[in-house]
Short mmCIF file of C-alpha atoms in Angstrom, two decimals:
data_model
loop_
_atom_site.label_atom_id
_atom_site.label_comp_id
_atom_site.label_asym_id
_atom_site.label_seq_id
_atom_site.Cartn_x
_atom_site.Cartn_y
_atom_site.Cartn_z
CA MET P 1 -33.05 -5.51 -32.62
CA TYR P 2 -30.85 -8.40 -31.46
CA CYS P 3 -29.73 -9.90 -28.16
CA TYR P 4 -26.44 -10.14 -26.28
CA LYS P 5 -24.98 -11.41 -23.02
CA THR P 6 -22.28 -9.86 -20.88
CA PHE P 7 -19.34 -11.92 -19.63
CA THR P 8 -17.93 -10.88 -16.26
CA GLN P 9 -14.39 -11.64 -15.15
CA ILE P 10 -13.52 -11.06 -11.50
CA THR P 11 -10.02 -9.62 -11.70
CA ASP P 12 -7.52 -8.42 -9.10
CA MET P 13 -9.16 -5.01 -9.44
CA GLY P 14 -12.73 -6.29 -9.11
CA PRO P 15 -15.44 -7.46 -11.54
CA TYR P 16 -15.30 -6.24 -15.15
CA VAL P 17 -17.20 -6.94 -18.34
CA THR P 18 -14.46 -8.49 -20.47
CA LYS P 19 -16.56 -10.07 -23.23
CA LEU P 20 -19.79 -9.37 -25.07
CA LEU P 21 -21.58 -12.40 -26.49
CA LEU P 22 -23.72 -11.53 -29.51
CA LYS P 23 -26.52 -13.87 -30.61
CA LEU P 24 -26.01 -13.77 -34.37
CA PRO P 25 -28.97 -13.53 -36.75
CA THR P 26 -29.10 -16.34 -39.30
CA GLU P 27 -27.79 -14.21 -42.14
CA ALA P 28 -24.67 -13.24 -40.13
CA ILE P 29 -23.61 -16.78 -39.13
CA GLY P 30 -20.45 -17.85 -40.90
CA GLN P 31 -19.58 -14.37 -42.13
CA ARG P 32 -16.23 -12.76 -41.51
CA LEU P 33 -15.93 -11.11 -38.11
CA ALA P 34 -13.51 -8.24 -37.63
CA THR P 35 -12.95 -5.81 -34.77
CA GLU P 36 -13.11 -2.85 -37.14
CA SER P 37 -16.69 -3.82 -37.98
CA LEU P 38 -17.77 -3.50 -34.34
CA LYS P 39 -18.93 -0.42 -32.42
CA ILE P 40 -19.58 -0.82 -28.69
CA TYR P 41 -21.38 1.93 -26.77
CA THR P 42 -22.15 1.54 -23.06
CA GLU P 43 -23.80 3.46 -20.26
CA ARG P 44 -23.23 2.62 -16.60
CA LYS P 45 -26.39 3.28 -14.58
CA SER P 46 -27.37 3.13 -10.94
CA ALA P 47 -29.38 0.03 -10.09
CA LYS P 48 -31.39 2.17 -7.64
CA THR P 49 -32.21 5.22 -9.76
CA GLY P 50 -31.62 4.08 -13.33
CA GLU P 51 -29.59 7.24 -13.96
CA ILE P 52 -26.15 7.35 -15.54
CA ILE P 53 -23.61 7.44 -12.73
CA LEU P 54 -20.54 9.64 -12.52
CA PHE P 55 -17.02 8.32 -12.38
CA LYS P 56 -15.62 8.72 -8.86
CA ASP P 57 -12.15 9.20 -7.48
CA LEU P 58 -11.80 6.49 -4.81
CA PHE P 59 -9.88 8.79 -2.48
CA HIS P 60 -11.83 11.97 -3.29
CA PRO P 61 -15.48 10.91 -3.75
CA GLU P 62 -16.65 14.48 -3.12
CA ILE P 63 -15.25 15.55 -6.49
CA PRO P 64 -17.90 15.08 -9.22
CA GLY P 65 -16.71 13.13 -12.23
CA ALA P 66 -17.75 12.80 -15.85
CA PRO P 67 -20.79 10.71 -16.82
CA ALA P 68 -19.93 7.02 -17.12
CA LYS P 69 -20.80 6.48 -20.76
CA GLY P 70 -18.94 6.13 -24.02
CA PHE P 71 -17.39 3.72 -26.50
CA GLN P 72 -15.26 0.69 -25.74
CA LYS P 73 -12.87 -1.01 -28.11
CA ALA P 74 -12.85 -4.72 -28.89
CA ALA P 75 -9.48 -6.46 -28.70
CA LYS P 76 -10.72 -9.37 -30.84
CA ILE P 77 -13.90 -10.98 -32.10
CA TYR P 78 -14.51 -14.60 -33.08
CA PRO P 79 -17.33 -17.17 -33.46
CA GLY P 80 -18.34 -18.92 -30.27
CA ASN P 81 -21.12 -20.07 -27.98
CA ASP P 82 -23.33 -18.47 -25.34
CA GLN P 83 -20.71 -19.13 -22.63
CA GLY P 84 -17.99 -17.12 -24.36
CA ASP P 85 -15.96 -20.05 -25.67
CA TYR P 86 -14.48 -20.22 -29.17
CA ASP P 87 -16.46 -22.40 -31.59
CA ALA P 88 -15.73 -22.23 -35.31
CA GLU P 89 -19.29 -23.38 -36.03
CA GLY P 90 -20.87 -21.29 -33.28
CA THR P 91 -23.92 -19.11 -33.67
CA TRP P 92 -22.63 -16.39 -31.35
CA ALA P 93 -19.98 -13.73 -31.86
CA VAL P 94 -17.62 -13.29 -28.89
CA ALA P 95 -16.12 -9.81 -28.62
CA GLU P 96 -13.28 -9.50 -26.09
CA ILE P 97 -12.81 -6.06 -24.54
CA GLU P 98 -9.99 -4.91 -22.32
CA PRO P 99 -10.94 -4.15 -18.68
CA ASP P 100 -11.42 -0.40 -18.37
CA ALA P 101 -13.37 2.07 -16.25
CA LEU P 102 -16.49 1.75 -18.40
CA GLY P 103 -16.50 -2.01 -17.99
CA LYS P 104 -16.28 -2.14 -14.19
CA ARG P 105 -19.34 -3.82 -12.71
CA THR P 106 -19.20 -2.06 -9.33
CA GLU P 107 -19.01 1.52 -8.13
CA GLY P 108 -18.39 2.84 -4.65
CA THR P 109 -16.26 4.53 -2.05
CA MET P 110 -13.84 3.31 0.60
CA LEU P 111 -16.84 2.39 2.78
CA SER P 112 -19.40 0.91 0.39
CA SER P 113 -19.87 -0.49 -3.10
CA GLU P 114 -22.73 -1.63 -5.28
CA TYR P 115 -23.26 -3.32 -8.60
CA VAL P 116 -24.22 -1.06 -11.47
CA ILE P 117 -26.28 -1.69 -14.60
CA HIS P 118 -24.50 -1.82 -17.94
CA GLU P 119 -26.61 -0.98 -20.95
CA TYR P 120 -24.90 -1.74 -24.26
CA THR P 121 -25.71 -0.82 -27.83
CA ILE P 122 -23.49 -2.87 -30.14
CA THR P 123 -23.38 -2.43 -33.89
CA LEU P 124 -21.87 -5.26 -35.94
CA THR P 125 -21.33 -4.84 -39.67
CA CYS P 126 -20.90 -8.01 -41.74
CA GLN P 127 -20.19 -8.41 -45.43
CA SER P 128 -20.19 -11.67 -47.37
CA PRO P 129 -18.51 -11.94 -50.81
CA ASP P 130 -21.77 -11.87 -52.75
CA LYS P 131 -23.86 -9.44 -50.68
CA GLU P 132 -23.83 -5.84 -49.57
CA ALA P 133 -22.73 -5.03 -46.07
CA GLN P 134 -25.37 -5.49 -43.38
CA SER P 135 -25.42 -3.90 -39.95
CA PHE P 136 -27.00 -5.52 -36.92
CA ILE P 137 -27.75 -3.73 -33.66
CA PHE P 138 -27.66 -5.66 -30.38
CA ASP P 139 -29.37 -3.84 -27.52
CA THR P 140 -31.29 -6.45 -25.51
CA CYS P 141 -29.39 -8.13 -22.69
CA LEU P 142 -30.14 -11.79 -21.95
CA GLY P 143 -28.10 -11.88 -18.76
CA ASP P 144 -24.54 -12.33 -17.57
CA VAL P 145 -22.05 -15.20 -17.69
CA CYS P 146 -19.45 -15.53 -14.91
CA PRO P 147 -17.79 -18.97 -14.68
CA GLN P 148 -15.80 -17.95 -11.58
CA LYS P 149 -19.03 -17.90 -9.55
CA LYS P 150 -19.70 -21.59 -10.14
CA GLY P 151 -20.44 -23.31 -6.84
CA TRP P 152 -21.19 -20.06 -4.99
CA CYS P 153 -24.52 -19.33 -3.26
CA GLN P 154 -25.94 -16.62 -1.00
CA SER P 155 -28.00 -16.86 2.17
CA VAL P 156 -28.82 -15.14 5.47
CA MET P 157 -28.78 -16.12 9.15
CA THR P 158 -32.08 -17.32 10.55
CA SER P 159 -31.82 -16.15 14.16
CA GLY P 160 -30.28 -13.39 16.24
CA ASP P 161 -30.64 -9.66 16.83
CA ILE P 162 -28.33 -8.85 13.91
CA LEU P 163 -28.89 -11.12 10.91
CA LEU P 164 -25.82 -11.26 8.69
CA LYS P 165 -26.08 -12.14 5.05
CA TYR P 166 -23.34 -14.32 3.62
CA ALA P 167 -22.00 -16.06 0.54
CA TYR P 168 -20.44 -19.50 0.47
CA PHE P 169 -18.76 -21.96 -1.85
CA THR P 170 -19.63 -25.65 -1.82
CA PRO P 171 -17.11 -28.03 -3.42
CA GLU P 172 -18.43 -30.76 -5.69
CA ASN P 173 -18.65 -34.38 -4.51
CA ILE P 174 -17.48 -33.72 -0.96
CA SER P 175 -15.75 -36.69 0.57
CA GLY P 176 -15.78 -36.76 4.37
CA GLN P 177 -15.15 -33.74 6.58
CA ILE P 178 -13.13 -30.94 4.97
CA PRO P 179 -11.79 -27.54 6.11
CA LEU P 180 -13.89 -24.39 6.37
CA VAL P 181 -12.18 -21.15 5.34
CA ILE P 182 -13.85 -17.96 6.55
CA TRP P 183 -12.94 -14.76 4.72
CA LEU P 184 -13.88 -11.34 6.12
CA HIS P 185 -14.16 -8.54 3.57
CA GLY P 186 -12.80 -5.01 3.75
CA ALA P 187 -14.71 -1.80 4.47
CA GLY P 188 -15.75 -1.27 0.85
CA GLU P 189 -17.62 -4.58 0.55
CA GLY P 190 -20.15 -4.27 3.37
CA GLY P 191 -23.87 -3.64 2.98
CA GLU P 192 -26.86 -5.74 1.96
CA ASP P 193 -25.62 -7.50 -1.18
CA PRO P 194 -23.46 -10.56 -0.39
CA GLN P 195 -22.40 -10.65 -4.03
CA ILE P 196 -20.23 -7.62 -3.30
CA ALA P 197 -18.53 -9.45 -0.42
CA TYR P 198 -17.12 -12.23 -2.62
CA THR P 199 -16.84 -10.59 -6.05
CA GLY P 200 -15.94 -6.97 -5.18
CA ASN P 201 -12.42 -8.37 -4.84
CA LYS P 202 -11.19 -11.70 -6.21
CA VAL P 203 -12.37 -13.79 -3.27
CA VAL P 204 -13.71 -16.31 -5.81
CA ASN P 205 -10.12 -17.35 -6.43
CA LEU P 206 -10.31 -19.25 -3.14
CA SER P 207 -12.59 -21.70 -4.94
CA SER P 208 -10.12 -22.13 -7.81
CA ARG P 209 -8.57 -25.53 -8.42
CA ASP P 210 -5.14 -24.25 -7.39
CA ILE P 211 -6.18 -22.96 -3.95
CA GLN P 212 -8.53 -25.87 -3.31
CA GLU P 213 -5.77 -28.38 -4.03
CA LYS P 214 -3.41 -26.56 -1.66
CA LEU P 215 -6.06 -26.87 1.04
CA GLY P 216 -6.08 -30.63 0.63
CA GLY P 217 -8.29 -30.96 -2.42
CA GLN P 218 -11.53 -29.49 -1.11
CA ALA P 219 -12.58 -26.73 1.27
CA TRP P 220 -15.72 -24.79 2.09
CA ILE P 221 -15.44 -20.99 1.76
CA LEU P 222 -17.71 -18.80 3.90
CA VAL P 223 -17.86 -15.03 3.31
CA PRO P 224 -20.14 -13.23 5.81
CA GLN P 225 -21.14 -9.65 4.99
CA CYS P 226 -21.21 -6.84 7.52
CA PRO P 227 -24.08 -4.29 7.20
CA THR P 228 -21.72 -1.40 8.07
CA VAL P 229 -18.05 -2.14 8.84
CA TRP P 230 -16.57 -4.81 11.10
CA MET P 231 -14.80 -2.14 13.19
CA ASP P 232 -18.15 -0.58 14.17
CA ASP P 233 -18.14 -0.48 17.98
CA GLY P 234 -21.56 1.16 18.27
CA HIS P 235 -20.07 4.63 18.62
CA GLU P 236 -17.59 4.92 15.76
CA GLN P 237 -17.48 2.94 12.56
CA LEU P 238 -13.73 3.27 12.06
CA GLY P 239 -12.43 4.03 15.54
CA ARG P 240 -9.50 2.58 17.44
CA SER P 241 -11.33 0.97 20.35
CA GLY P 242 -10.61 -2.56 19.16
CA LYS P 243 -14.26 -3.51 19.82
CA SER P 244 -16.99 -4.60 17.43
CA ILE P 245 -20.76 -4.94 17.73
CA TYR P 246 -20.50 -7.81 15.23
CA SER P 247 -18.37 -10.25 17.24
CA LYS P 248 -21.27 -12.29 18.61
CA PRO P 249 -23.44 -12.10 15.45
CA LEU P 250 -20.48 -13.25 13.34
CA LYS P 251 -19.78 -16.18 15.66
CA SER P 252 -23.47 -17.10 15.51
CA CYS P 253 -23.36 -16.94 11.71
CA ILE P 254 -20.36 -19.26 11.62
CA ASP P 255 -21.94 -21.65 14.13
CA GLU P 256 -25.19 -21.80 12.18
CA PHE P 257 -23.38 -22.50 8.93
CA ILE P 258 -21.34 -25.28 10.54
CA GLN P 259 -24.49 -26.78 12.08
CA HIS P 260 -26.17 -26.89 8.66
CA HIS P 261 -23.18 -28.71 7.14
CA LYS P 262 -21.67 -30.45 10.16
CA ALA P 263 -21.38 -33.81 8.43
CA PHE P 264 -19.00 -32.27 5.89
CA ILE P 265 -16.98 -29.72 7.93
CA ASP P 266 -13.93 -30.66 9.99
CA PRO P 267 -14.43 -28.84 13.33
CA GLY P 268 -10.69 -28.97 13.92
CA ARG P 269 -9.89 -27.05 10.73
CA ILE P 270 -11.81 -23.78 10.95
CA LEU P 271 -9.52 -21.20 9.31
CA ILE P 272 -10.19 -17.45 9.39
CA GLY P 273 -8.70 -14.53 7.48
CA GLY P 274 -9.62 -11.12 6.15
CA CYS P 275 -8.27 -7.87 4.78
CA SER P 276 -8.05 -4.40 6.31
CA ASN P 277 -11.35 -3.90 8.17
CA GLY P 278 -11.80 -7.68 7.84
CA GLY P 279 -8.22 -8.18 9.04
CA PHE P 280 -9.18 -6.29 12.18
CA MET P 281 -12.18 -8.58 12.62
CA THR P 282 -10.00 -11.63 12.12
CA VAL P 283 -7.87 -10.53 15.08
CA ARG P 284 -10.97 -9.64 17.11
CA MET P 285 -12.49 -13.08 16.52
CA ILE P 286 -9.39 -15.07 17.47
CA ILE P 287 -9.10 -12.98 20.64
CA ASP P 288 -12.74 -13.62 21.55
CA TYR P 289 -12.71 -17.30 20.52
CA PRO P 290 -9.05 -18.40 20.70
CA ASP P 291 -9.76 -22.14 20.87
CA PHE P 292 -12.36 -22.24 18.11
CA PHE P 293 -10.12 -21.46 15.14
CA ALA P 294 -7.28 -23.68 13.92
CA ALA P 295 -5.34 -20.83 12.25
CA ALA P 296 -5.73 -17.22 11.15
CA PHE P 297 -4.30 -15.09 8.35
CA PRO P 298 -5.04 -11.36 8.78
CA ALA P 299 -3.98 -9.06 5.93
CA CYS P 300 -3.32 -5.31 6.42
CA GLU P 301 -5.20 -5.66 9.70
CA ALA P 302 -6.32 -2.63 11.71
CA PHE P 303 -6.23 -3.84 15.33
CA TYR P 304 -4.23 -1.07 17.00
CA GLN P 305 -1.34 -1.58 19.41
CA GLU P 306 -2.92 0.28 22.35
CA ASN P 307 -5.48 -2.55 22.56
CA ILE P 308 -2.86 -5.33 22.74
CA THR P 309 -2.74 -6.58 26.32
CA PRO P 310 -0.70 -9.35 27.98
CA ASP P 311 -3.90 -11.39 28.20
CA ILE P 312 -4.39 -11.11 24.44
CA ILE P 313 -0.85 -12.33 23.83
CA ARG P 314 -1.46 -15.30 26.15
CA ARG P 315 -4.70 -16.13 24.33
CA LEU P 316 -3.11 -16.05 20.88
CA CYS P 317 0.35 -17.45 21.53
CA HIS P 318 -0.68 -21.04 20.69
CA LEU P 319 -2.48 -20.22 17.44
CA PRO P 320 -0.85 -20.61 13.99
CA LEU P 321 -0.81 -17.13 12.42
CA TRP P 322 0.33 -15.63 9.12
CA PHE P 323 0.28 -11.83 8.86
CA VAL P 324 0.48 -9.94 5.54
CA HIS P 325 1.18 -6.22 5.30
CA ASP P 326 3.10 -3.60 3.30
CA LYS P 327 5.46 -1.36 5.25
CA ASP P 328 4.28 1.68 3.26
CA ASP P 329 0.55 0.95 3.62
CA GLU P 330 -1.24 4.27 3.04
CA LEU P 331 -4.33 3.47 5.13
CA VAL P 332 -3.28 1.15 7.96
CA ASN P 333 0.17 1.69 9.44
CA PRO P 334 1.71 -1.72 10.23
CA ALA P 335 3.92 -0.11 12.89
CA GLU P 336 0.72 0.58 14.86
CA THR P 337 -1.08 -2.69 14.14
CA SER P 338 0.32 -5.95 12.80
CA LEU P 339 4.00 -5.40 13.61
CA PRO P 340 3.66 -4.90 17.38
CA LEU P 341 1.22 -7.81 17.62
CA TYR P 342 3.57 -10.09 15.68
CA GLN P 343 6.61 -8.97 17.65
CA GLN P 344 4.96 -9.46 21.04
CA LEU P 345 3.77 -12.94 20.04
CA VAL P 346 7.27 -13.91 18.91
CA ARG P 347 8.75 -12.66 22.18
CA ALA P 348 6.11 -14.68 24.05
CA GLY P 349 7.25 -17.86 22.31
CA ALA P 350 4.75 -18.26 19.44
CA LYS P 351 6.13 -20.97 17.16
CA ASN P 352 3.96 -21.38 14.06
CA ILE P 353 3.88 -17.73 13.05
CA HIS P 354 4.80 -15.97 9.80
CA PHE P 355 4.73 -12.41 8.48
CA THR P 356 4.94 -11.54 4.79
CA TYR P 357 6.09 -7.93 5.01
CA TYR P 358 6.25 -6.24 1.63
CA ASP P 359 8.69 -3.46 0.86
CA ARG P 360 7.66 -2.80 -2.70
CA GLY P 361 8.72 0.80 -3.01
CA ASN P 362 7.88 1.62 -6.62
CA LYS P 363 7.60 -2.00 -7.73
CA VAL P 364 4.43 -3.33 -9.29
CA PHE P 365 2.78 -6.55 -8.16
CA SER P 366 5.11 -9.39 -9.03
CA GLN P 367 2.71 -11.48 -11.11
CA TYR P 368 2.38 -8.78 -13.76
CA GLY P 369 4.71 -7.34 -16.33
CA PRO P 370 6.51 -4.01 -16.00
CA GLU P 371 3.69 -2.10 -17.74
CA PHE P 372 1.04 -3.06 -15.18
CA LYS P 373 -0.04 -0.55 -12.53
CA PHE P 374 -2.59 -1.49 -9.89
CA PRO P 375 -5.24 1.26 -9.80
CA PRO P 376 -4.89 3.56 -8.01
CA GLU P 377 -1.22 3.41 -8.94
CA GLN P 378 0.95 1.67 -6.35
CA PHE P 379 -1.90 1.22 -3.83
CA LYS P 380 0.19 -0.56 -1.23
CA HIS P 381 -2.70 -1.24 1.13
CA ALA P 382 -4.04 -3.81 -1.33
CA VAL P 383 -2.07 -6.84 -0.15
CA TRP P 384 -5.26 -8.91 -0.48
CA VAL P 385 -4.31 -9.19 -4.17
CA ASN P 386 -1.26 -11.18 -3.11
CA VAL P 387 -3.30 -13.30 -0.69
CA TYR P 388 -5.85 -14.31 -3.34
CA ASN P 389 -3.11 -15.19 -5.81
CA ASP P 390 -1.03 -17.09 -3.22
CA ASP P 391 1.81 -14.64 -3.72
CA CYS P 392 2.70 -14.62 -0.01
CA PHE P 393 5.76 -16.81 0.44
CA THR P 394 8.32 -14.74 2.38
CA ASP P 395 8.81 -14.13 6.07
CA ILE P 396 9.47 -10.83 7.82
CA ASP P 397 13.17 -11.00 7.00
CA GLY P 398 12.42 -11.29 3.27
CA GLN P 399 13.57 -14.90 3.14
CA PRO P 400 11.27 -17.74 2.03
CA ALA P 401 8.80 -18.83 4.68
CA ARG P 402 9.57 -22.39 5.76
CA ASP P 403 8.43 -25.27 7.88
CA SER P 404 10.18 -28.58 8.60
CA ASP P 405 9.51 -29.73 5.03
CA GLY P 406 10.98 -26.63 3.36
CA PRO P 407 9.68 -23.42 1.72
CA LEU P 408 5.94 -22.89 1.48
CA THR P 409 3.29 -20.33 0.55
CA LEU P 410 0.46 -19.05 2.71
CA TRP P 411 -2.12 -21.42 1.22
CA GLN P 412 0.23 -24.39 1.37
CA TRP P 413 0.76 -23.56 5.04
CA LEU P 414 -2.99 -23.41 5.64
CA GLY P 415 -3.37 -26.76 3.91
CA LYS P 416 -1.06 -28.31 6.50
CA ILE P 417 -2.98 -27.06 9.51
#
């Protein structure tokens, strides 16, 4: 039998196997490669039990689904190398497959996710002009390739009652002190695997050249992971108390990370943001430590209006803030969370404050064509997609967000802090 590698792409919908890299036997090198000569069978298995998992409905996990196994179709196949790049003289075959349910690298519910095991059996049939057709079976995986994870590492706090694991991105050839961006994940990315916290959604895009340049050329990215959910107050995991048992541990995690890299982090440019459950924690942290952070950007945040006090407004009024929410959010009603907080801050005189407030109705996300539907279809809570892609550029009135220099996007705004 022969060997292959998987190639993972972290998309707006999460991590997917989008290529299979086949180490060609000598007799297959240079032969014609065609998609019709390829059969791809996969089984998605639990990393804990080794058993084939069942497809789950995100909103109805109690409903058993069909076994996650079957055939996938290649969109194209071409000669290449072991990193998935085209190479006319390469000794690998690169088979591109469209992202689909069988190719998703993670499985979970609204409150947790985990990486799954993909086991592939790939049959490639080749035929040269002077020989009979030969079939080669690839069923031994040599590992995974994911270029988007370049520069990312994982670690854990060294002291405290609650030790948070975290992932972080280190820019190359750091020059002087640069910003630190802290991103707080949503409810579905908590647990004990920091990889989920930065690849379960496209957090890795914050290390892309585009975002890094908008932040001034270089920026650290820190992604702490919560063992349960950030909204856990010790009594309820998803209550409305506005409290969290993780406030102090998270601050300790941030402090420890800064201490380890203090020569290369600008203490005046600590930026914090997060989505949903992490958007709540963003608000909680700037309330608890209002003079520590230089700016905050909570998305679809779940800090409820009954917990907004005059003291909170006084503590936050000076801080640059950019809220992101959809008016038809299915899970977190902005009329009970981000809107009243934004409105009270504006009335109190907050100056450097923006709110990208989507009213998408039946529209799809703007960076895709008319055929694209975000799964589940029209999931309006998922404004983090727009944050990662720097697609937040309007204010609450629908007009372009501006500063004294003119229109700007969220990440351009953060780069000016």
